[in-house]
Coordinates of C-alpha atoms and ligand atoms in Angstrom, one line a residue:
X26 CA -20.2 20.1 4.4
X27 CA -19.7 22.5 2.2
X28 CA -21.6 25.9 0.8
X29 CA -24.3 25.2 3.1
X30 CA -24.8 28.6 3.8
X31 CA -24.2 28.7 7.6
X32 CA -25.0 32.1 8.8
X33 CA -22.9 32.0 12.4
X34 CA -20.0 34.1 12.2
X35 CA -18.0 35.9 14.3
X36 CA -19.1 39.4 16.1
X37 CA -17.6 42.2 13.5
X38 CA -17.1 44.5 16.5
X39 CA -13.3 43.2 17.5
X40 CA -10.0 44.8 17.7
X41 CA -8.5 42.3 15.2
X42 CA -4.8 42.9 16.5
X43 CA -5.6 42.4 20.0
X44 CA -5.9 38.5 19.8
X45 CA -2.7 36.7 17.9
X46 CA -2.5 33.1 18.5
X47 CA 0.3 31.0 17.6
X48 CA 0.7 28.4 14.8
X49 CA 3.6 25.9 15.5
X50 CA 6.0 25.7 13.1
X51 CA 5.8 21.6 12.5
X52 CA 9.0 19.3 12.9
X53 CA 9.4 17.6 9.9
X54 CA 10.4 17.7 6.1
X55 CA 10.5 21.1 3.9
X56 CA 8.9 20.7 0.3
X57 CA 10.3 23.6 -0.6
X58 CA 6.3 25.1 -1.2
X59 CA 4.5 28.2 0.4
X60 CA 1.1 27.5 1.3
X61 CA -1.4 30.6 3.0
X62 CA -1.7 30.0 6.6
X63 CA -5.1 31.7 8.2
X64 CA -3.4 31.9 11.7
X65 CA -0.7 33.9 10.3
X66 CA -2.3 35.3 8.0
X67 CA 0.8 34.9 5.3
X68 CA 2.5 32.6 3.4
X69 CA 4.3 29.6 5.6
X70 CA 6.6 26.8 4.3
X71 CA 4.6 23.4 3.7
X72 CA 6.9 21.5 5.9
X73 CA 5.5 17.5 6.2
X74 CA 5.5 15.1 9.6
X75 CA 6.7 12.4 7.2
X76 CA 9.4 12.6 4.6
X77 CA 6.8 11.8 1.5
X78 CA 3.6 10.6 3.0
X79 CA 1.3 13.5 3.7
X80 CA -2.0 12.8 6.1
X81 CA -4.9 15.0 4.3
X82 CA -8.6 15.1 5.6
X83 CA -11.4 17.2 3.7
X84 CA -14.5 17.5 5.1
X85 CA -17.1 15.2 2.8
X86 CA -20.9 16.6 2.3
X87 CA -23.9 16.4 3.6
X88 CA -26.2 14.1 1.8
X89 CA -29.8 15.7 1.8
X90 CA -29.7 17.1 -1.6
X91 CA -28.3 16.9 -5.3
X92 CA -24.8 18.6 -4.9
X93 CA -24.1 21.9 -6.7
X94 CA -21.4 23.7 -8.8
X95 CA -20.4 25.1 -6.0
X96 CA -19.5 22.4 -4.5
X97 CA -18.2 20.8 -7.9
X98 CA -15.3 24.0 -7.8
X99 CA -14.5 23.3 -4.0
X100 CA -14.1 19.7 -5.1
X101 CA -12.0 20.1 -8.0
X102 CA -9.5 22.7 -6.5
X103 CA -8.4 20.5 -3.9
X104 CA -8.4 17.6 -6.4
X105 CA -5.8 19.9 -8.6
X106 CA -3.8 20.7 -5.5
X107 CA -4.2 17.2 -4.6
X108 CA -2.3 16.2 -8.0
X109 CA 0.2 18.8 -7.9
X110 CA 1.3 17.7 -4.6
X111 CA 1.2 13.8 -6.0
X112 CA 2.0 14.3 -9.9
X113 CA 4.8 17.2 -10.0
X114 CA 6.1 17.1 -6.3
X115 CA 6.0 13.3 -5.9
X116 CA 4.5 13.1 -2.9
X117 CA 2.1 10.2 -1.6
X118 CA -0.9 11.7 -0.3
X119 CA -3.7 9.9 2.0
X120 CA -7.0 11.1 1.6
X121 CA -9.5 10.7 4.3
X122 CA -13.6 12.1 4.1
X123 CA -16.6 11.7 5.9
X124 CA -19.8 11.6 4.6
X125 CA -22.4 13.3 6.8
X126 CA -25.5 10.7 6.4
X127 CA -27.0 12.6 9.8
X128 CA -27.9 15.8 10.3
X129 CA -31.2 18.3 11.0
X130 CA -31.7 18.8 6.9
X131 CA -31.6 14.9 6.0
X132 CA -34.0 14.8 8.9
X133 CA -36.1 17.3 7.5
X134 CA -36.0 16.5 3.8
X135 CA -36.9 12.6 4.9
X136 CA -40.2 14.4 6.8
X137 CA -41.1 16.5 3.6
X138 CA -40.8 13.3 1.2
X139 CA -41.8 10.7 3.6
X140 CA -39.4 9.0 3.0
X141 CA -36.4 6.7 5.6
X142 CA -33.5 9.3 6.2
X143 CA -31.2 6.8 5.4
X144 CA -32.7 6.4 2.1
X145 CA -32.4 9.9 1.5
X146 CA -28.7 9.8 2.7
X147 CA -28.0 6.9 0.3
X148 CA -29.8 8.3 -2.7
X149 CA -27.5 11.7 -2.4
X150 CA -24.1 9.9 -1.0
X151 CA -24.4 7.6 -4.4
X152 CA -25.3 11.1 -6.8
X153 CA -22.5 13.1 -5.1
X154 CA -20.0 9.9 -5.8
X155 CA -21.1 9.8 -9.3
X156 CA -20.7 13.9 -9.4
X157 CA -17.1 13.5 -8.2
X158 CA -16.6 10.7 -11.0
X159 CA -18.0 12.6 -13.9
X160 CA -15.4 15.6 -12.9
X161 CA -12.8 13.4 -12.3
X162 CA -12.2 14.0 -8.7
X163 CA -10.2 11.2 -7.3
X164 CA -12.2 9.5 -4.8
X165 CA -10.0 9.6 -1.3
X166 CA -8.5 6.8 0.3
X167 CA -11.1 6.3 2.8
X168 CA -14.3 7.5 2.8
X169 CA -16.1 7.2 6.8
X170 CA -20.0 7.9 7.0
X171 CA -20.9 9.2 10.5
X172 CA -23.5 6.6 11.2
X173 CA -21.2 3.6 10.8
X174 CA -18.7 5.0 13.5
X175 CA -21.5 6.2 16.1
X176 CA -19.2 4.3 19.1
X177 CA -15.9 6.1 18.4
X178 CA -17.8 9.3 17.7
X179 CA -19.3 8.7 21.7
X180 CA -16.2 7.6 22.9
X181 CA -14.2 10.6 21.5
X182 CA -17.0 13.4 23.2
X183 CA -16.5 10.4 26.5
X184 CA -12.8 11.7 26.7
X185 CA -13.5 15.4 26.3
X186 CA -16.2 14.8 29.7
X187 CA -13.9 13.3 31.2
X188 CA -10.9 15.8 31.0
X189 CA -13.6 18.7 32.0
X190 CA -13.8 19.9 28.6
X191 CA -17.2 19.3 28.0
X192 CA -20.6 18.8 30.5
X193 CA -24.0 17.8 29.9
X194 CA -26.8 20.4 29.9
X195 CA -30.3 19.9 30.9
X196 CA -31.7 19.3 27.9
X197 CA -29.7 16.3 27.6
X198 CA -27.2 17.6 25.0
X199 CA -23.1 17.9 25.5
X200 CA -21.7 21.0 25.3
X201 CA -17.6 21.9 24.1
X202 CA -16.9 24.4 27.1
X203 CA -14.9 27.1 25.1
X204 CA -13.6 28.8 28.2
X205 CA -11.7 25.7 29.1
X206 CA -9.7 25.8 26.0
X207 CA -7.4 28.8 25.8
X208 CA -6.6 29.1 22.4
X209 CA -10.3 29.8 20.7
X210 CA -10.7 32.0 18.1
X211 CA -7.3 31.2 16.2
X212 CA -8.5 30.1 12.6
X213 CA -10.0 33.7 12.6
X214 CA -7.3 35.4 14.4
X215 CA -10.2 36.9 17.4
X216 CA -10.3 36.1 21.0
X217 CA -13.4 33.4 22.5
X218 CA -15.2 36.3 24.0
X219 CA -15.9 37.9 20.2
X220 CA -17.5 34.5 19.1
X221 CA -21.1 33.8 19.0
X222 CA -22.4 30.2 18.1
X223 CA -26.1 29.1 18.2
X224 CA -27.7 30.3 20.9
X225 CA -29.8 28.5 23.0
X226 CA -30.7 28.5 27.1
X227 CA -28.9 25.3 28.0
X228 CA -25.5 26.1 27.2
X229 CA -23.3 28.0 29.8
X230 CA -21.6 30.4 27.3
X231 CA -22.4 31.5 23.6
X232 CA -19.7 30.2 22.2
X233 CA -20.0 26.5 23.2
X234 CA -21.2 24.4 20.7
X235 CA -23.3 21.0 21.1
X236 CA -21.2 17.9 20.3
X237 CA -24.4 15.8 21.0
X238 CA -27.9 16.5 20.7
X239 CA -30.2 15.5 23.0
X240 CA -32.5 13.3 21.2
X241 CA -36.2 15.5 19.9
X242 CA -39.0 13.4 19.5
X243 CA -39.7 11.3 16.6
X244 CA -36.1 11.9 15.5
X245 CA -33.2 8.8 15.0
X246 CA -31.3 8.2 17.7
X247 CA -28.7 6.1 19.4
X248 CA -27.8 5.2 22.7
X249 CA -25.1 7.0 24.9
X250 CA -23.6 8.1 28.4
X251 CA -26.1 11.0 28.1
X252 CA -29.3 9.6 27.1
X253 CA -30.5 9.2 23.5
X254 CA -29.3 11.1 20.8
X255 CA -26.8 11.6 18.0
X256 CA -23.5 13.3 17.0
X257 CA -23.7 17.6 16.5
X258 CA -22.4 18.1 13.1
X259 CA -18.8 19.3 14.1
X260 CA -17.1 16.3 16.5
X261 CA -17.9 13.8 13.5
X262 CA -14.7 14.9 11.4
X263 CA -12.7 15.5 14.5
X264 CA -13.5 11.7 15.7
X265 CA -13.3 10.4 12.4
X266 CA -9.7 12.3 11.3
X267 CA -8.3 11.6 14.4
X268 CA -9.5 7.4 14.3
X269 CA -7.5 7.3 11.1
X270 CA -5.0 10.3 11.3
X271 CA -4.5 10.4 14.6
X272 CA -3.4 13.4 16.8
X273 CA -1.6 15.5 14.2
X274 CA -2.0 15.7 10.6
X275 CA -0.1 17.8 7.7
X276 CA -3.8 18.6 5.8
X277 CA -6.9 19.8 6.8
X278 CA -9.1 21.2 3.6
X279 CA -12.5 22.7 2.5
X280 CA -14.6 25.5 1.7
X281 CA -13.9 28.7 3.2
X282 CA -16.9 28.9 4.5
X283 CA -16.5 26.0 6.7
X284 CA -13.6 28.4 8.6
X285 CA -15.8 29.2 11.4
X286 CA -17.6 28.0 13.1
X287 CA -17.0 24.4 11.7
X288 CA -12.9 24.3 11.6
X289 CA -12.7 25.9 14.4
X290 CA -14.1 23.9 16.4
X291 CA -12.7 20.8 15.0
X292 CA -9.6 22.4 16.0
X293 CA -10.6 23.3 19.7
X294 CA -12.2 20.2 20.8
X295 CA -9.2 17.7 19.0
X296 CA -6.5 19.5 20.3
X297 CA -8.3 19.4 23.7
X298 CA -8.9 15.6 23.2
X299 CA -5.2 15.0 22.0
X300 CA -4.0 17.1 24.9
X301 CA -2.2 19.1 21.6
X302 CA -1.9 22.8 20.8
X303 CA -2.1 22.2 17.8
X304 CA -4.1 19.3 16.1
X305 CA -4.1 20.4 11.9
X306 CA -0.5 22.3 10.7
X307 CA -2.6 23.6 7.6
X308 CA -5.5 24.8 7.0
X309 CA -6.6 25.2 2.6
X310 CA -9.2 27.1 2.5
X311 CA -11.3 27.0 -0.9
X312 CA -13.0 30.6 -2.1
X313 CA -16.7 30.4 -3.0
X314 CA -18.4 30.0 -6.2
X315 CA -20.7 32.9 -6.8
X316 CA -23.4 33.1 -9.9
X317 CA -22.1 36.7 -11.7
X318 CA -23.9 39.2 -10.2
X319 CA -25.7 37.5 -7.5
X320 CA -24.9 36.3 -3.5
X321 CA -23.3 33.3 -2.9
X322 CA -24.6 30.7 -4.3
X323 CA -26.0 28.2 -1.9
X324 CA -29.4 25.8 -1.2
X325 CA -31.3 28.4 0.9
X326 CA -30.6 31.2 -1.1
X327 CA -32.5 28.7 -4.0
X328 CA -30.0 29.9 -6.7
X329 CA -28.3 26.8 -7.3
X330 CA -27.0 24.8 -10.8
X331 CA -26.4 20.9 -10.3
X332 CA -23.6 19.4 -11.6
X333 CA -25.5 17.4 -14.1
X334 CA -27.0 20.6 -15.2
X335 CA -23.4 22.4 -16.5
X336 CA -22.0 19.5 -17.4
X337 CA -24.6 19.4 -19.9
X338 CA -22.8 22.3 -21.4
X339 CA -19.6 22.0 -20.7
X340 CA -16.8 19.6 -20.3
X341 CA -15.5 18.1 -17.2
X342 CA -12.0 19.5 -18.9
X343 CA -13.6 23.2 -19.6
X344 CA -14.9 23.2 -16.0
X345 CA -11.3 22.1 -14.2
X346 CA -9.9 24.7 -16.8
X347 CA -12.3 27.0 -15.9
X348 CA -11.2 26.7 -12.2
X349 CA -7.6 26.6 -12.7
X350 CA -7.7 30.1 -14.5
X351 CA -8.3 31.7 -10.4
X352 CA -6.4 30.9 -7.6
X353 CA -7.8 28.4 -4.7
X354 CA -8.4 30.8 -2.2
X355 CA -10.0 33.4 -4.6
X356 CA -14.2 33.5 -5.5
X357 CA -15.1 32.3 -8.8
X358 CA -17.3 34.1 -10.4
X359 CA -19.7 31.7 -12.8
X360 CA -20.6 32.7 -15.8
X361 CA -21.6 30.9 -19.7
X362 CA -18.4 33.4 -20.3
X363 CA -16.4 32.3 -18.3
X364 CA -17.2 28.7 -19.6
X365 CA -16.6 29.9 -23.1
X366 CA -13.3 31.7 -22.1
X367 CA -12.0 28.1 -20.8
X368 CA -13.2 26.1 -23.6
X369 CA -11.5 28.8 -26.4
X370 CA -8.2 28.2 -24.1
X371 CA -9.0 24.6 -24.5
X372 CA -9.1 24.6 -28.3
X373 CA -5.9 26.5 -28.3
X374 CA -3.9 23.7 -26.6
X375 CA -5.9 21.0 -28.5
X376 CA -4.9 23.1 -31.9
X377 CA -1.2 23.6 -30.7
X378 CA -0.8 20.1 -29.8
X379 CA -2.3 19.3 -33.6
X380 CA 0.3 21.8 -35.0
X381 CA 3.0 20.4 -33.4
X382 CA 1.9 16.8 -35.0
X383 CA 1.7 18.5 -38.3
X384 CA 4.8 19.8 -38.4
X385 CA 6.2 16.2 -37.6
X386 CA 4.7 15.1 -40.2
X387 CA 5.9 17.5 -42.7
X388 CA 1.9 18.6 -43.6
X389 CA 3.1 22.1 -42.2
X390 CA 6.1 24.1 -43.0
X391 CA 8.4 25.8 -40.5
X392 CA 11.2 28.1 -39.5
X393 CA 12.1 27.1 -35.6
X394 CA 14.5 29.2 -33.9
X395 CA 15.3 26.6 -31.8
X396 CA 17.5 29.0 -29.3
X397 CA 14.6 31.1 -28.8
X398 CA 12.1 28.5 -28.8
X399 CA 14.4 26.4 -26.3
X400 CA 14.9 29.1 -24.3
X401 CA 10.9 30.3 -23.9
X402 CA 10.7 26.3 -22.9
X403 CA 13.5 26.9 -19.8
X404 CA 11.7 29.8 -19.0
X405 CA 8.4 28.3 -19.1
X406 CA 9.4 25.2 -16.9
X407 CA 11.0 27.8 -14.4
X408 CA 8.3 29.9 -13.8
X409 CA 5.7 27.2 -13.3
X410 CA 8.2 25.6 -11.0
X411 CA 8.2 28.8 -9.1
X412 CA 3.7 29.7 -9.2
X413 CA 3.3 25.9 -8.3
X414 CA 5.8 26.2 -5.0
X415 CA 4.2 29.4 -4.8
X416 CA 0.4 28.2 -2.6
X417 CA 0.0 26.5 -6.0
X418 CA -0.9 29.6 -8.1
X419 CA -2.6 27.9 -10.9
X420 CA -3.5 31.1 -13.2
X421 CA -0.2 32.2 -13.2
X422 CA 1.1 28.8 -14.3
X423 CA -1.7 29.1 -17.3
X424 CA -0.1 32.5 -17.8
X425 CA 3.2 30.8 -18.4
X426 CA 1.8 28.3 -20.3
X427 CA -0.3 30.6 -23.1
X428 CA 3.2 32.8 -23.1
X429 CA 5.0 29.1 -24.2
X430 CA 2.2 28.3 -27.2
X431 CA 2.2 32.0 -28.4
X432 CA 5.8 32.1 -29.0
X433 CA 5.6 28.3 -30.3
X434 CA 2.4 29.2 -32.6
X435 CA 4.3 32.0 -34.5
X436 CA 6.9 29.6 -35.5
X437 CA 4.8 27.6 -36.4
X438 CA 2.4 29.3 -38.5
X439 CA 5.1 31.6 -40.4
X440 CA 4.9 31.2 -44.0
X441 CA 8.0 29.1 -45.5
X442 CA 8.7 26.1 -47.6
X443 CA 10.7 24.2 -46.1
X444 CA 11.3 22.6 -41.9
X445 CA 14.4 23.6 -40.4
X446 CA 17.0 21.9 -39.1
X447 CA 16.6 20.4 -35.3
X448 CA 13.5 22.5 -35.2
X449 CA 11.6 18.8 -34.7
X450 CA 13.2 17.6 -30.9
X451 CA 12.1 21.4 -29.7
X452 CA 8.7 21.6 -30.9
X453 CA 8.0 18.1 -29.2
X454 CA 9.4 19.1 -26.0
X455 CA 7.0 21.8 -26.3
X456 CA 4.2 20.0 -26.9
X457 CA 5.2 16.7 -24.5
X458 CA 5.5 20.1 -21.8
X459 CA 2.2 21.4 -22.7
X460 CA 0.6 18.2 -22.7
X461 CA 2.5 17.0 -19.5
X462 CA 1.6 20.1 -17.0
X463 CA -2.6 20.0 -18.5
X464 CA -2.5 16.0 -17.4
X465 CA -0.9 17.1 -14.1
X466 CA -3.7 19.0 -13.4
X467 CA -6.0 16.5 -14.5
X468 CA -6.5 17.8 -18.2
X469 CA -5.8 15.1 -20.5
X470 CA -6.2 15.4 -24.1
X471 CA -7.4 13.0 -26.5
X472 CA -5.2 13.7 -29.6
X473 CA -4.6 11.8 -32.2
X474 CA -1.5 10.0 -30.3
X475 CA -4.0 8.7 -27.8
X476 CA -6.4 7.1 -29.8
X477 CA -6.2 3.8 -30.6
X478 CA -3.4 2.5 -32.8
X479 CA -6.2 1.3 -36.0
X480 CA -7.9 3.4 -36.2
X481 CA -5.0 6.2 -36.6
X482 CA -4.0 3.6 -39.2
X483 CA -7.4 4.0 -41.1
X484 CA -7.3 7.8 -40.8
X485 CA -4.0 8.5 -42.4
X486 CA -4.6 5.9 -45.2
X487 CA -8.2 7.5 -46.0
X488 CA -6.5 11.4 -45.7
X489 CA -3.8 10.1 -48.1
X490 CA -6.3 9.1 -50.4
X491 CA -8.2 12.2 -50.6
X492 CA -5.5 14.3 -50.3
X493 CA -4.0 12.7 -53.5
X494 CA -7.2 13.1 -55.3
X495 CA -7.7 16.7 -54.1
X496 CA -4.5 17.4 -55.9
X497 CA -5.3 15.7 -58.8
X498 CA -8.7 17.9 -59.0
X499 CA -6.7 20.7 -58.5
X500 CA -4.7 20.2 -61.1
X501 CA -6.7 19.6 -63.7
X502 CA -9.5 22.2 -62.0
X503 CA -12.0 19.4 -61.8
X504 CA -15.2 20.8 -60.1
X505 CA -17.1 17.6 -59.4
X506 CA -13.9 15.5 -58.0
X507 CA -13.0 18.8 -55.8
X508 CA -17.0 18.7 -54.7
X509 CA -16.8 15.6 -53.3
X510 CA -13.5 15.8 -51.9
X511 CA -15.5 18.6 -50.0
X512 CA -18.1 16.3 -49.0
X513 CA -16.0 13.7 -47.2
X514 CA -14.0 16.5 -45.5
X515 CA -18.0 17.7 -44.1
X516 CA -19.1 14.1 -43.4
X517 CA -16.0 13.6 -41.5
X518 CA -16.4 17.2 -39.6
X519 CA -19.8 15.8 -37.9
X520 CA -17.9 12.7 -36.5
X521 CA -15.9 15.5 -34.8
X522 CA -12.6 14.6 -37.4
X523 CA -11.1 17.8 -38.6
X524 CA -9.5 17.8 -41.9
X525 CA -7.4 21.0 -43.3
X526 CA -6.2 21.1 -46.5
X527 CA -3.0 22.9 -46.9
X528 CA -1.1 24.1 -50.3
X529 CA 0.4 20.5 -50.9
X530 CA -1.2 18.2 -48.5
X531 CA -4.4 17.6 -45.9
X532 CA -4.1 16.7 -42.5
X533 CA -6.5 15.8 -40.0
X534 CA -7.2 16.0 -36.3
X535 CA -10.2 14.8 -34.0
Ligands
ZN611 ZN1 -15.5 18.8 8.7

């Protein structure tokens, strides 16, 4: 779950340095890539259990609402990370979620609408699916819904009895006893004894946690060892990573709000179950989304913006631009500005990518200094080689990337008569670059090489024919014919075609 505005955190009152706990370097395969690690607090080297397979689990919503935007940036920054790992470093990721179709607010929202909470789990599992579609998220590899795995979600907390890890209160629920597991704490770098979770009178510390609730009356329940109940909202993606990823995995991703109390104790209670010190070897934390100048944004703090609602205003290409110009782990601060600021960097790409076709073409003249021009291209691909190994720093890759078409663009739009020579082969590899690391991160334009092959056909023969009309107008300074050479160009504007006329020819763009 993400953004759900969980209010447990850990006491502030700790001496931070007092408590270091350990992360284990893995065995395995360097990629050559830095990723933050919140138990060292730094940078470590992304080394993989398996030569080119990585094992990834991020932790799926909870279905009891219509998802929000700041869900949507949590989403699509793992996606983009998700690509870069797959598209640029060639790496074959498997994707594992859970959906949480059980939990106190479904439960709740069911009583306020009278309605079966697994109607209100399928309504919102089926909108969150679309959401993820419309912002082209790739859907993971296997998607596991809590209530369909019930038996392995017992059998996990069965174990974790057994071993003496857990033990059943008197009001019928199962408690994770922290004290038995000496490594609490280390996804926030403080010792067990700092760490407060729900409190209740059942439990024999504060910091355990249920990891199944005794069932309430009038409530859904199933059958277990313990009496009726169901699953506490933590053991589900430990029991459900662990059925398909088993007892260690390279990948463990979601909001950074989800830290504590949630990753933590999917940490503690599977690395007690796999008799492991160390269950996850990274951690990706996303930062949060907040509305410009407010809190967080979140459902109980009723400041919220569905999906649905911005995408109505923007793009699902402004809004992954809009997220790759901060890093992962950094807050977003939403804004229509910030909106505006993506979709202006948008239109530069989309207008560089035009330029480079008209230069092809020979509609626009231009002196290339193909040394200098090669030369920003080497640097270019360096540099993003470099940000992307480096915790995949997406705004500085953008950096490189605006510094690449601004050197390219005043080529290009320098006043001469004639192309140079072997100025063509560069600019392409400029645009083919551009065009290449946008798609990477899920950006893809549709330009006028991707449309379809008639219709391009139609729309060079018809821009001929005006163009060659225009001139003639021109020439003889015929008002009416240049009026309704005008008049197409405007007609053909509202079907979103762009049509420049330039000293001796037009060309046009979508
Ligand atoms: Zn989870």
């Amino acid at each position: 779950m993400i953004s759900s505005g969980f209010l447990l955190r850990p006491c502030k009152n700790f001496i931070k340095q007092s408590y270091k706990h350990n992360w284990i370097k893995p065995d395995g395969f360097e990629t050559g890539i830095q990723v933050y690690n919140c138990i060292t607090e730094g940078k470590t080297p992304l080394i993989l259990k398996n030569k080119q397979l990585i094992t990834w689990y991020t932790c799926g919503p909870t279905v009891y609402d219509t998802s929000h935007i700041g869900h949507a940036c949590c989403y699509v920054k793992l996606d983009v990370i998700q690509r870069i790992l797959k598209s640029y470093f060639k790496y074959n990721i498997v994707m594992v979620m859970n959906i949480t179709d059980i939990d106190d607010k479904i439960i709740y929202k069911a009583n306020q609408t009278n309605t079966l909470y697994k109607d209100v789990a399928t309504r919102y599992e089926k909108e969150f699916l679309k959401d993820l579609q419309d912002l082209g998220v790739t859907e993971p590899n296997i998607i596991l819904r809590v209530t369909e795995n019930i038996e392995l979600i017992i059998d996990f907390i069965k174990k974790l009895e057994d071993g003496g890890q857990a033990y059943k209160a008197k009001d019928n629920s199962v408690y994770f006893d922290v004290k038995h597991y000496n490594n609490y704490g280390k996804l926030q770098n403080i010792g067990d004894q700092m760490i407060q979770q729900e409190q209740n009178d059942f439990k024999k510390s504060s910091a355990d946690f249920a990891l199944w609730k005794g069932s309430k009356k009038g409530e859904p329940f199933w059958h277990s060892p313990w009496g009726t109940g169901r699953p506490g909202w933590h053991i589900e993606c430990s029991a459900l990573a662990s059925h398909i990823l088993g007892s260690n995995i390279d990948i463990h991703a979601g909001g950074l709000d989800l830290r504590f109390p949630h990753h933590e104790n999917e940490e503690a209670q599977s690395c007690a179950y796999h008799k492991t010190n160390q269950w996850v070897n990274y951690w990706l934390h996303t930062g949060h989304l907040h509305l410009k100048s407010a809190e967080k944004m979140s459902k109980s703090l009723k400041n919220t913006i569905s999906i649905q609602e911005m995408l109505k205003i923007a793009t699902p290409d402004v809004f992954r631009l809009s997220c790759l110009m901060s890093h992962y782990r950094s807050n977003v601060e939403y804004s229509k500005e910030l909106l505006e600021t993506a979709e202006n960097l948008l239109k530069v790409y989309k207008n560089l990518l035009n330029s480079c076709d008209d230069y092809k073409k020979g509609y626009l003249k231009a002196t290339i200094n193909t040394e200098i021009l090669t030369q920003a291209l080497n640097d270019a691909y360096d540099n993003i080689h470099r940000s992307l190994c480096d915790d995949f720093d997406t705004p500085a890759v953008i950096k490189c990337l605006n510094d690449l078409v601004s050197v390219t663009n005043s080529m290009l739009h320098a006043t001469v008569s004639s192309n140079s020579d072997g100025g063509l082969y560069t600019v392409m590899g400029v645009a083919n670059f551009v065009s290449n690391t946008l798609s990477m991160f899920g950006i893809n334009f549709e330009s006028k090489t991707h449309t379809s092959q008639d219709f391009t056909e139609i729309m060079d023969i018809l821009n001929t024919f005006r163009q060659n009309v225009r001139l003639i107008g021109v020439a003889n300074k015929d008002q009416e014919v240049l009026k309704l050479c005008d008049n197409v160009r405007i007609r053909l504007r509202h079907l979103g075609i762009d049509i420049k006329d330039h000293a001796k020819a037009s060309s046009w763009s979508r």
